N, CA, C and O atoms as a GROMACS GRO file, in nm:
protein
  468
    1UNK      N    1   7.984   9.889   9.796
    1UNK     CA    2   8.044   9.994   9.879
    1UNK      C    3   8.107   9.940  10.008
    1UNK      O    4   8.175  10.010  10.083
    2UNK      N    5   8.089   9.856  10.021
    2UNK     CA    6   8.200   9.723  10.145
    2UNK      C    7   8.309   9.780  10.127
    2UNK      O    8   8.365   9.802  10.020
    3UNK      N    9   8.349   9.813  10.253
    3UNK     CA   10   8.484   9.815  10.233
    3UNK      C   11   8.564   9.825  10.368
    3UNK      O   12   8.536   9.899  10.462
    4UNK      N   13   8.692   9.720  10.358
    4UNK     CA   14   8.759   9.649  10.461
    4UNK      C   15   8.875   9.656  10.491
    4UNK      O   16   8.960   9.585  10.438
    5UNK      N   17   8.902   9.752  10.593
    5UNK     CA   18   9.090   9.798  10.542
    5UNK      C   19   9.156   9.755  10.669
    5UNK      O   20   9.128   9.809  10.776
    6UNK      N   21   9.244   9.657  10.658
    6UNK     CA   22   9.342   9.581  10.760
    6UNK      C   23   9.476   9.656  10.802
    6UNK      O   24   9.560   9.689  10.718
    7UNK      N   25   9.489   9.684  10.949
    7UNK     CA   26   9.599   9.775  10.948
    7UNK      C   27   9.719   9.735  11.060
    7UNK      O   28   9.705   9.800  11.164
    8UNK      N   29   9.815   9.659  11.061
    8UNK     CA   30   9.898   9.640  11.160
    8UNK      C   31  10.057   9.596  11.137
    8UNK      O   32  10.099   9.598  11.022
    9UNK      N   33  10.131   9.563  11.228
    9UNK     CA   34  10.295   9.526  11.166
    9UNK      C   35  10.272   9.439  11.094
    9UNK      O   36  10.178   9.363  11.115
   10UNK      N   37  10.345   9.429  10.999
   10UNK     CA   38  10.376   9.299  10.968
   10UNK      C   39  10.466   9.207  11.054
   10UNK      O   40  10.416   9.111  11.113
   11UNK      N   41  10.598   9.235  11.063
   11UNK     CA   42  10.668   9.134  11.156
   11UNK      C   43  10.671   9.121  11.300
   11UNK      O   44  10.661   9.227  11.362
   12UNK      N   45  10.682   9.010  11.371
   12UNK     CA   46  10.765   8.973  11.497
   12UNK      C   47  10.765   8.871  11.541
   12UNK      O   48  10.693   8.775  11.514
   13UNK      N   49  10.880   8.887  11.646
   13UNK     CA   50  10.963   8.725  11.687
   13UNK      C   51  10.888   8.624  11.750
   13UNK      O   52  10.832   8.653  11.856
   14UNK      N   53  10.876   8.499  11.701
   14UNK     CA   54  10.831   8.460  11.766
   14UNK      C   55  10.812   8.409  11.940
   14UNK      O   56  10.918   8.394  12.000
   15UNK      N   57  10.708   8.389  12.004
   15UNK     CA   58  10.652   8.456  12.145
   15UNK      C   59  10.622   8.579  12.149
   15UNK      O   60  10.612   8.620  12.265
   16UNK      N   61  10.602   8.667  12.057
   16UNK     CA   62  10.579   8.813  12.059
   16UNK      C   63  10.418   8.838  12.024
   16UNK      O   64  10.346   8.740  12.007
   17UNK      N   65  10.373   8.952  12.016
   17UNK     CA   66  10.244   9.002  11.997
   17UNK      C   67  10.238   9.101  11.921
   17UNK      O   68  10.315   9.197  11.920
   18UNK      N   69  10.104   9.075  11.823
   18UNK     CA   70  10.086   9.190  11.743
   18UNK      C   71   9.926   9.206  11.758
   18UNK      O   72   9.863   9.116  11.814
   19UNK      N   73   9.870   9.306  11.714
   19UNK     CA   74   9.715   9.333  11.713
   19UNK      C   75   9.701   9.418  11.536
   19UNK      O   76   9.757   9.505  11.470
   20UNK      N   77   9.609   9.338  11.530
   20UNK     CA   78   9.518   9.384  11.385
   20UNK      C   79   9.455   9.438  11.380
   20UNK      O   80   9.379   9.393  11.466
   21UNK      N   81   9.384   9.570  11.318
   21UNK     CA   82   9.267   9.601  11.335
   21UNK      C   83   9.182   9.621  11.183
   21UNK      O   84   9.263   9.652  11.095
   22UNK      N   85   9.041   9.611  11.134
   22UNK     CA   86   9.022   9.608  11.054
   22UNK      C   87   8.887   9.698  11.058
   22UNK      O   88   8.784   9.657  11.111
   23UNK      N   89   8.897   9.815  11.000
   23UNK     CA   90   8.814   9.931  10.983
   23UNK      C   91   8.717   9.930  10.829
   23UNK      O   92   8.749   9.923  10.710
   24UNK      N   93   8.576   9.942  10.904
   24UNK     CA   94   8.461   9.899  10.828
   24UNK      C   95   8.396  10.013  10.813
   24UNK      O   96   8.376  10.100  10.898
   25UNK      N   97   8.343  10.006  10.639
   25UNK     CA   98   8.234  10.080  10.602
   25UNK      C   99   8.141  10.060  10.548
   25UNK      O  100   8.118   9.948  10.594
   26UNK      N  101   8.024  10.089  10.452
   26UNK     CA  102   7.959  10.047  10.389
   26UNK      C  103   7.829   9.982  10.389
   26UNK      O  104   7.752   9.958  10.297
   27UNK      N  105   7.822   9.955  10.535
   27UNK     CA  106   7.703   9.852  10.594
   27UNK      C  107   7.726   9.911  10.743
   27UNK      O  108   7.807   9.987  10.798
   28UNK      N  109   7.568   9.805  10.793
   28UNK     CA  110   7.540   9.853  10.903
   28UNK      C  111   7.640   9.734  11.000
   28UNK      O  112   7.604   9.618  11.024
   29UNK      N  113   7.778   9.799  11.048
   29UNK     CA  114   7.847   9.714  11.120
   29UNK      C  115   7.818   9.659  11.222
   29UNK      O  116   7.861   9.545  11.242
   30UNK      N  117   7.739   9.724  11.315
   30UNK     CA  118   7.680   9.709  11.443
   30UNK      C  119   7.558   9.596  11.437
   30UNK      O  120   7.507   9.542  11.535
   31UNK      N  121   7.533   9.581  11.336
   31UNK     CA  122   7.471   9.450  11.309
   31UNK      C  123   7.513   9.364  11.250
   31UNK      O  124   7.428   9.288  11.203
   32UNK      N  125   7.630   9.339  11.227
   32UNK     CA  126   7.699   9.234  11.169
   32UNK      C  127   7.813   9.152  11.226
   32UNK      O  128   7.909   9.215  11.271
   33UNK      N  129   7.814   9.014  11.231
   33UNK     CA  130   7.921   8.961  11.280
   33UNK      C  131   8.017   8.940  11.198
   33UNK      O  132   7.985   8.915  11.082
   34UNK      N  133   8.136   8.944  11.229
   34UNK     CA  134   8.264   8.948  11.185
   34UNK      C  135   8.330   8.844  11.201
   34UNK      O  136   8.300   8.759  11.285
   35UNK      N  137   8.439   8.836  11.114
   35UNK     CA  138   8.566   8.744  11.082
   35UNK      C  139   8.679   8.778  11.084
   35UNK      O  140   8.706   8.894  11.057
   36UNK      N  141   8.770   8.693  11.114
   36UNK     CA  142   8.912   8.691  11.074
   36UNK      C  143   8.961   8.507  11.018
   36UNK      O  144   8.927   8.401  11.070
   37UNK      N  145   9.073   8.540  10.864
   37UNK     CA  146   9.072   8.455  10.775
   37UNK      C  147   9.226   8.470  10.783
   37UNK      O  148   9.281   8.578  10.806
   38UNK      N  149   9.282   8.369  10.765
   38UNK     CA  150   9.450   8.398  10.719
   38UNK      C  151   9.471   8.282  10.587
   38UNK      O  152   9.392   8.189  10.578
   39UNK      N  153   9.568   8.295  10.500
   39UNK     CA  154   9.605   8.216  10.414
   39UNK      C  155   9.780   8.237  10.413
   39UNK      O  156   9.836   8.347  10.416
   40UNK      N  157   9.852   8.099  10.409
   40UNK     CA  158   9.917   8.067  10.377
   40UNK      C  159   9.964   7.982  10.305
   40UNK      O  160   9.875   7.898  10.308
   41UNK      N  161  10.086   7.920  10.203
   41UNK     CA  162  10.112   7.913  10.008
   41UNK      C  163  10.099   7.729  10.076
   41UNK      O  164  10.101   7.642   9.989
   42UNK      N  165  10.088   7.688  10.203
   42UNK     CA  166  10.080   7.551  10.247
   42UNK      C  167   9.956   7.494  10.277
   42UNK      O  168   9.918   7.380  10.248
   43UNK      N  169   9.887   7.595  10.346
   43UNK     CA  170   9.746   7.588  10.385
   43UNK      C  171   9.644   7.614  10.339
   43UNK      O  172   9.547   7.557  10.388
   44UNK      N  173   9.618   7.727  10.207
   44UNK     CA  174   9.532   7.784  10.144
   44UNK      C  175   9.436   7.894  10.273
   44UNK      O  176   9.481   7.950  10.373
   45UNK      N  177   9.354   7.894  10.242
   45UNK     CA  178   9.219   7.993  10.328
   45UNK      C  179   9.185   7.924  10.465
   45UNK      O  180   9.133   7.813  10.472
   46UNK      N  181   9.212   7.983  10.546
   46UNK     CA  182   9.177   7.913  10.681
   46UNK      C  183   9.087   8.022  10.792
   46UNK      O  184   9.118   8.138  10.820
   47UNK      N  185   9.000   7.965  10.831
   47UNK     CA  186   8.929   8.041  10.974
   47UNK      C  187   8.961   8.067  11.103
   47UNK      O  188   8.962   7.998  11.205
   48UNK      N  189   8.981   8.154  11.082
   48UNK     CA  190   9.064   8.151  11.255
   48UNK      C  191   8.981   8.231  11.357
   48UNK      O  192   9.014   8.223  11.476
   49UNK      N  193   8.875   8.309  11.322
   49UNK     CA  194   8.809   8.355  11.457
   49UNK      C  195   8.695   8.439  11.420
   49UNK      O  196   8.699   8.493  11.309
   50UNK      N  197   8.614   8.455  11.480
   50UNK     CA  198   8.411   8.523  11.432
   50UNK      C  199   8.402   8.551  11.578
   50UNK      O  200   8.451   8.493  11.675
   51UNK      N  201   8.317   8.671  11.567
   51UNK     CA  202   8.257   8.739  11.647
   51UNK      C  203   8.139   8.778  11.656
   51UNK      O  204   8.140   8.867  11.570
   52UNK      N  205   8.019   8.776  11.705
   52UNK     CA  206   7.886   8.786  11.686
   52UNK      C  207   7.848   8.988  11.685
   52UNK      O  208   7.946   9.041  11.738
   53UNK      N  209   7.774   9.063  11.656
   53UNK     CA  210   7.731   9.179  11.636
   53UNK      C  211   7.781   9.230  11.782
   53UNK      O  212   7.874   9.308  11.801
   54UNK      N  213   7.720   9.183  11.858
   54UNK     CA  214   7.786   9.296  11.980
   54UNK      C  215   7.894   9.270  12.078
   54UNK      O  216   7.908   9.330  12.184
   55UNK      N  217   7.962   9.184  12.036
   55UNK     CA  218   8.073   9.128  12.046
   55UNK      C  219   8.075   9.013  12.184
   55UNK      O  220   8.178   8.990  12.246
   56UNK      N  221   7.920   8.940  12.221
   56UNK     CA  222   7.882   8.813  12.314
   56UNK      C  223   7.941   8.739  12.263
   56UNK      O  224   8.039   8.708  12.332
   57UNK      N  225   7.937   8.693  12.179
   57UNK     CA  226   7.967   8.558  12.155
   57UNK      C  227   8.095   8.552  12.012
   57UNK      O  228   8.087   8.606  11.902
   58UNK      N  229   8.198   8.473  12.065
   58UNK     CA  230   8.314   8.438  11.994
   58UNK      C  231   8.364   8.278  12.009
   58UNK      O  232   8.389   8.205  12.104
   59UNK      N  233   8.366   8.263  11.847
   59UNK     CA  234   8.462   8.143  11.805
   59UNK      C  235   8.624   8.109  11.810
   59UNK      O  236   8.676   8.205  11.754
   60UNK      N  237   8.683   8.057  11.833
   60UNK     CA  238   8.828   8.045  11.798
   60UNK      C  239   8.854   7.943  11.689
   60UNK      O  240   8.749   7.881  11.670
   61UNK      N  241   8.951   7.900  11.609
   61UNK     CA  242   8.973   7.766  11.533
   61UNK      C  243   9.056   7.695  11.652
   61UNK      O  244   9.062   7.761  11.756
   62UNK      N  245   9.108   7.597  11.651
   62UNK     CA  246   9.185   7.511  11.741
   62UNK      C  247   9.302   7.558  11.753
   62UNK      O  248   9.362   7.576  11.859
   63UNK      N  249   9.350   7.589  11.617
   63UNK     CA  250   9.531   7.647  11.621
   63UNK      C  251   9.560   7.770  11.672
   63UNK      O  252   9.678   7.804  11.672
   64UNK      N  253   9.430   7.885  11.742
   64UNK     CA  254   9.489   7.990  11.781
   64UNK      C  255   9.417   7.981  11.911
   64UNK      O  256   9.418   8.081  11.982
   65UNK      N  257   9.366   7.893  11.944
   65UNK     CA  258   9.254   7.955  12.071
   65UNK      C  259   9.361   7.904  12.175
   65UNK      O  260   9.447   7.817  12.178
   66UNK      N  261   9.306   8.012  12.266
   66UNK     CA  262   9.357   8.069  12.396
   66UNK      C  263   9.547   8.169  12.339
   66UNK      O  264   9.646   8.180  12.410
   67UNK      N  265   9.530   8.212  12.216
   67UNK     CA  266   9.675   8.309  12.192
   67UNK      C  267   9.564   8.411  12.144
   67UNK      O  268   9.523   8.509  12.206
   68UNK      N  269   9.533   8.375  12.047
   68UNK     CA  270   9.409   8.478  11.959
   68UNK      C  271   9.305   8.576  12.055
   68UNK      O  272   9.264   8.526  12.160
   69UNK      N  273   9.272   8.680  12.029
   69UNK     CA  274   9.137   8.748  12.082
   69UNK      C  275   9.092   8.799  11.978
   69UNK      O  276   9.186   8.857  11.923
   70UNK      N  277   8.997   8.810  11.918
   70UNK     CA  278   8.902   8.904  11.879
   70UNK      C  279   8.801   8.969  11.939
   70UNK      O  280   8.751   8.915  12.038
   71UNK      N  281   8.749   9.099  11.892
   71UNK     CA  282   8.716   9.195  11.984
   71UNK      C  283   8.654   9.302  11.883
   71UNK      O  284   8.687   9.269  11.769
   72UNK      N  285   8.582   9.413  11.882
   72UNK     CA  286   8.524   9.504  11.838
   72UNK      C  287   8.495   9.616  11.929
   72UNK      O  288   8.490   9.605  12.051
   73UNK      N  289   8.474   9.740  11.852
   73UNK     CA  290   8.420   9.873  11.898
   73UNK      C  291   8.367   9.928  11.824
   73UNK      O  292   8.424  10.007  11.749
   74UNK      N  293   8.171   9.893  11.818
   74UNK     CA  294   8.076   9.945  11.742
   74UNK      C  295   8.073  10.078  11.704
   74UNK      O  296   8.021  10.115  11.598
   75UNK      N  297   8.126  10.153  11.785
   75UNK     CA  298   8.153  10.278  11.822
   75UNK      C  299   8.241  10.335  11.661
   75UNK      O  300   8.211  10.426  11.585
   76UNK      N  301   8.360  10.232  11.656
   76UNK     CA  302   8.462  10.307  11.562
   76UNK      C  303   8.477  10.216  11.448
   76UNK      O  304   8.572  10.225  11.369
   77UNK      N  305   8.365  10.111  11.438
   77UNK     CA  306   8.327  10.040  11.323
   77UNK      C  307   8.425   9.941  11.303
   77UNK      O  308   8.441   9.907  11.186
   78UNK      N  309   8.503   9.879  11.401
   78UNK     CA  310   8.670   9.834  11.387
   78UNK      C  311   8.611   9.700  11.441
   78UNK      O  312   8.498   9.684  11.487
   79UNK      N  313   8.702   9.616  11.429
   79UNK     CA  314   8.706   9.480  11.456
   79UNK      C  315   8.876   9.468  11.468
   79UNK      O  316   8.945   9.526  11.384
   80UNK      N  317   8.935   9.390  11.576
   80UNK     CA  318   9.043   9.358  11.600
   80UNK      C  319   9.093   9.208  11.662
   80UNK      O  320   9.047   9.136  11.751
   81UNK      N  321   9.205   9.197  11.576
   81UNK     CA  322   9.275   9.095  11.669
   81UNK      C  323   9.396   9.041  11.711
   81UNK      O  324   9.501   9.000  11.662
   82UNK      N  325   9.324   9.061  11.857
   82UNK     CA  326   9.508   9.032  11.937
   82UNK      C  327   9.567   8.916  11.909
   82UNK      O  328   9.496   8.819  11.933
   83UNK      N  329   9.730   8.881  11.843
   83UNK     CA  330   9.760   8.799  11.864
   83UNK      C  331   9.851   8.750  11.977
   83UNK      O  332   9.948   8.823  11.958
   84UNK      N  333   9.875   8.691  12.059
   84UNK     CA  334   9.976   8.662  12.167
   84UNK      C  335  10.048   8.522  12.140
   84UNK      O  336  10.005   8.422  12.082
   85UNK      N  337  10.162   8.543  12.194
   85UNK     CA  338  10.273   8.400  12.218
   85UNK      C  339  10.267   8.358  12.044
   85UNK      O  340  10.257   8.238  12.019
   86UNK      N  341  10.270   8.416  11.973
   86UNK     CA  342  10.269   8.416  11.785
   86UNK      C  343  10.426   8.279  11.759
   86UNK      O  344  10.539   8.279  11.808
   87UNK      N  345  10.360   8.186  11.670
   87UNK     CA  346  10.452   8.100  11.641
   87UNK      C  347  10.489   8.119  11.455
   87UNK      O  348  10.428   8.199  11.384
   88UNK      N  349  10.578   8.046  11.415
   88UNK     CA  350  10.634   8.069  11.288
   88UNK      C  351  10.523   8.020  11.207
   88UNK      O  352  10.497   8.068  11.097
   89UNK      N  353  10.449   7.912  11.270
   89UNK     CA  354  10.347   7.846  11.254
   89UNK      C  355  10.253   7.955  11.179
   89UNK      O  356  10.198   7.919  11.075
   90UNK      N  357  10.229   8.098  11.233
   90UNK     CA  358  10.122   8.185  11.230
   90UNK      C  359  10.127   8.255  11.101
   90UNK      O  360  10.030   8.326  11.073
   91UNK      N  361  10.252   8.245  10.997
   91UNK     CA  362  10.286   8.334  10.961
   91UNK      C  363  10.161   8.288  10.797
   91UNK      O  364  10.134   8.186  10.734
   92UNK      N  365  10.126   8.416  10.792
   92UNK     CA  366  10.014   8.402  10.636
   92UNK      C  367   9.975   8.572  10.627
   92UNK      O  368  10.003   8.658  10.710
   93UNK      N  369   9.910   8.585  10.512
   93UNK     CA  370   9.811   8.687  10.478
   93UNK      C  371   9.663   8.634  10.586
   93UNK      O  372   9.598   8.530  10.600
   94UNK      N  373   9.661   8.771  10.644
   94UNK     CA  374   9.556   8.773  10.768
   94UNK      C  375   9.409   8.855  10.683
   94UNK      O  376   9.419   8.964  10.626
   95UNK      N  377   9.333   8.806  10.688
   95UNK     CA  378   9.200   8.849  10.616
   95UNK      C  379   9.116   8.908  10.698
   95UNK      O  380   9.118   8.844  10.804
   96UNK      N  381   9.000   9.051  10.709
   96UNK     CA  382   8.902   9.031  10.779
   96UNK      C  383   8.809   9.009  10.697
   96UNK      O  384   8.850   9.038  10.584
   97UNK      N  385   8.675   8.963  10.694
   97UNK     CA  386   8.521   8.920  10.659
   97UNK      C  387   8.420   8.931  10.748
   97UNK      O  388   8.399   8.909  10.868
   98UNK      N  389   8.347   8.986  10.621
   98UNK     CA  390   8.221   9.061  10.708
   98UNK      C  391   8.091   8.999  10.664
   98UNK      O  392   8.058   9.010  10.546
   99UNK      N  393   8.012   8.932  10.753
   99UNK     CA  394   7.891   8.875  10.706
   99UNK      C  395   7.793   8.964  10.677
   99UNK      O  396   7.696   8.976  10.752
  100UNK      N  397   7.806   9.027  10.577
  100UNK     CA  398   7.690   9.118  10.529
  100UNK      C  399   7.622   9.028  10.408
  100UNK      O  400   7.681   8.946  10.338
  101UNK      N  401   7.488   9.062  10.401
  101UNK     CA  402   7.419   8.961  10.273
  101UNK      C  403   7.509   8.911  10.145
  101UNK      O  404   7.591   8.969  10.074
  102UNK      N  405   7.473   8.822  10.147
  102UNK     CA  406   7.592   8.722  10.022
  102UNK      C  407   7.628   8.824   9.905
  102UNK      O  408   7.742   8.824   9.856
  103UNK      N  409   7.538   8.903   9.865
  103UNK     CA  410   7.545   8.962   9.741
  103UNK      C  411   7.668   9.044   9.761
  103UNK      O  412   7.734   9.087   9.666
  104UNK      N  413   7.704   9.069   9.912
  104UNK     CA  414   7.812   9.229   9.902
  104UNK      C  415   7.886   9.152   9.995
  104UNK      O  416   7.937   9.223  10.082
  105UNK      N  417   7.907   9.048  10.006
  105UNK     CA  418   8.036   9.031  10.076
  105UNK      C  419   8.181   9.040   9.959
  105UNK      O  420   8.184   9.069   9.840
  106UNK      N  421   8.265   9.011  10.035
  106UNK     CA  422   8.393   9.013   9.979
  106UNK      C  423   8.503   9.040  10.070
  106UNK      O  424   8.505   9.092  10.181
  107UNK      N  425   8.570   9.004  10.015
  107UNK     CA  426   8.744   8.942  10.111
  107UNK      C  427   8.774   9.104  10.129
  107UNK      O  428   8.732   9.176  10.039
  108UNK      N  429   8.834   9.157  10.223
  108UNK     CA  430   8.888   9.254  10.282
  108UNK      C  431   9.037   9.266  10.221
  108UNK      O  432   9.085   9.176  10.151
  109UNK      N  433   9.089   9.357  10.247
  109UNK     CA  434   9.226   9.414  10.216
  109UNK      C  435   9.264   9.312  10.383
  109UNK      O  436   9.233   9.323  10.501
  110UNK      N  437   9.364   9.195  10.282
  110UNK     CA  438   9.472   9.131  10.340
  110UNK      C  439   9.584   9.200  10.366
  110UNK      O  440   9.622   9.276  10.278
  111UNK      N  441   9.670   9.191  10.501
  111UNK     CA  442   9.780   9.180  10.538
  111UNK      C  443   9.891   9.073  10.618
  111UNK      O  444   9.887   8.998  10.715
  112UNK      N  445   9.983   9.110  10.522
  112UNK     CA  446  10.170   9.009  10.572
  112UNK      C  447  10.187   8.977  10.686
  112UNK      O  448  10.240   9.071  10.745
  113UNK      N  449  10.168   8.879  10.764
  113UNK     CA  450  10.230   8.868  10.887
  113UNK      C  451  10.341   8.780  10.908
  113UNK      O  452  10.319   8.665  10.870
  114UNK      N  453  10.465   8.804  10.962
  114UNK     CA  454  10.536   8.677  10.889
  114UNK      C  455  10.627   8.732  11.073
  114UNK      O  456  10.693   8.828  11.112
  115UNK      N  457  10.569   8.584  11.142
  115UNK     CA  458  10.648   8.558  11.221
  115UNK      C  459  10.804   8.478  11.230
  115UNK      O  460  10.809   8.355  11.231
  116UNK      N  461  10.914   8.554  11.235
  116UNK     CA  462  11.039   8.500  11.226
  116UNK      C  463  11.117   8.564  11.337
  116UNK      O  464  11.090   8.658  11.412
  117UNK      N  465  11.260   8.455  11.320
  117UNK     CA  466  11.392   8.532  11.410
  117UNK      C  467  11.431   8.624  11.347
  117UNK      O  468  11.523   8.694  11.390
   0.00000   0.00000   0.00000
């Protein structure tokens, strides 16, 4: 009953900003730390940012930290993330993941982000 629905533009120019948000059900969210995953047809599956349950403590990967934020509101079961100063570099299917017990995880409803002129 997981279930992970990703909602934001797809396009913009690069130096521009977009925000993701990814709306959770199924589990107890407020106890769970969160992910964000992107894949692109060069890179395969990549990690780009985790967030701990009440949103203290956050990871970045190298290639987005200090553009990237992730962020949550236990409140509305959402997990989000800002992207800023976005390069062509960025452009993939953006994933969220939810560390709920191994048995019920599963990849979230991916979305297009395709930074271009």
């Amino acid at each position: 009953q997981v279930k992970l629905v990703v909602a934001g533009r797809g396009w913009v120019q690069p130096g521009g900003s977009l925000r993701l948000s990814c709306a959770a059900t199924g589990f107890i969210f407020s106890s769970t730390a969160m992910n964000w995953f992107r894949q692109s047809p060069g890179k395969g599956r990549e990690f780009i940012a985790s967030i701990s349950s009440t949103g203290g403590i956050t990871n970045y990967a190298d290639s987005v930290k200090g553009r990237f934020t992730i962020s949550r509101d236990n409140a509305k079961n959402t997990v989000y993330l800002q992207m800023n100063s976005l390069k062509v570099e960025d452009t993939a299917v953006y994933y969220c993941y939810a560390m709920v017990p191994v048995n019920l995880r599963r990849w979230g409803q991916g979305t297009q982000v395709t930074v271009s002129s």
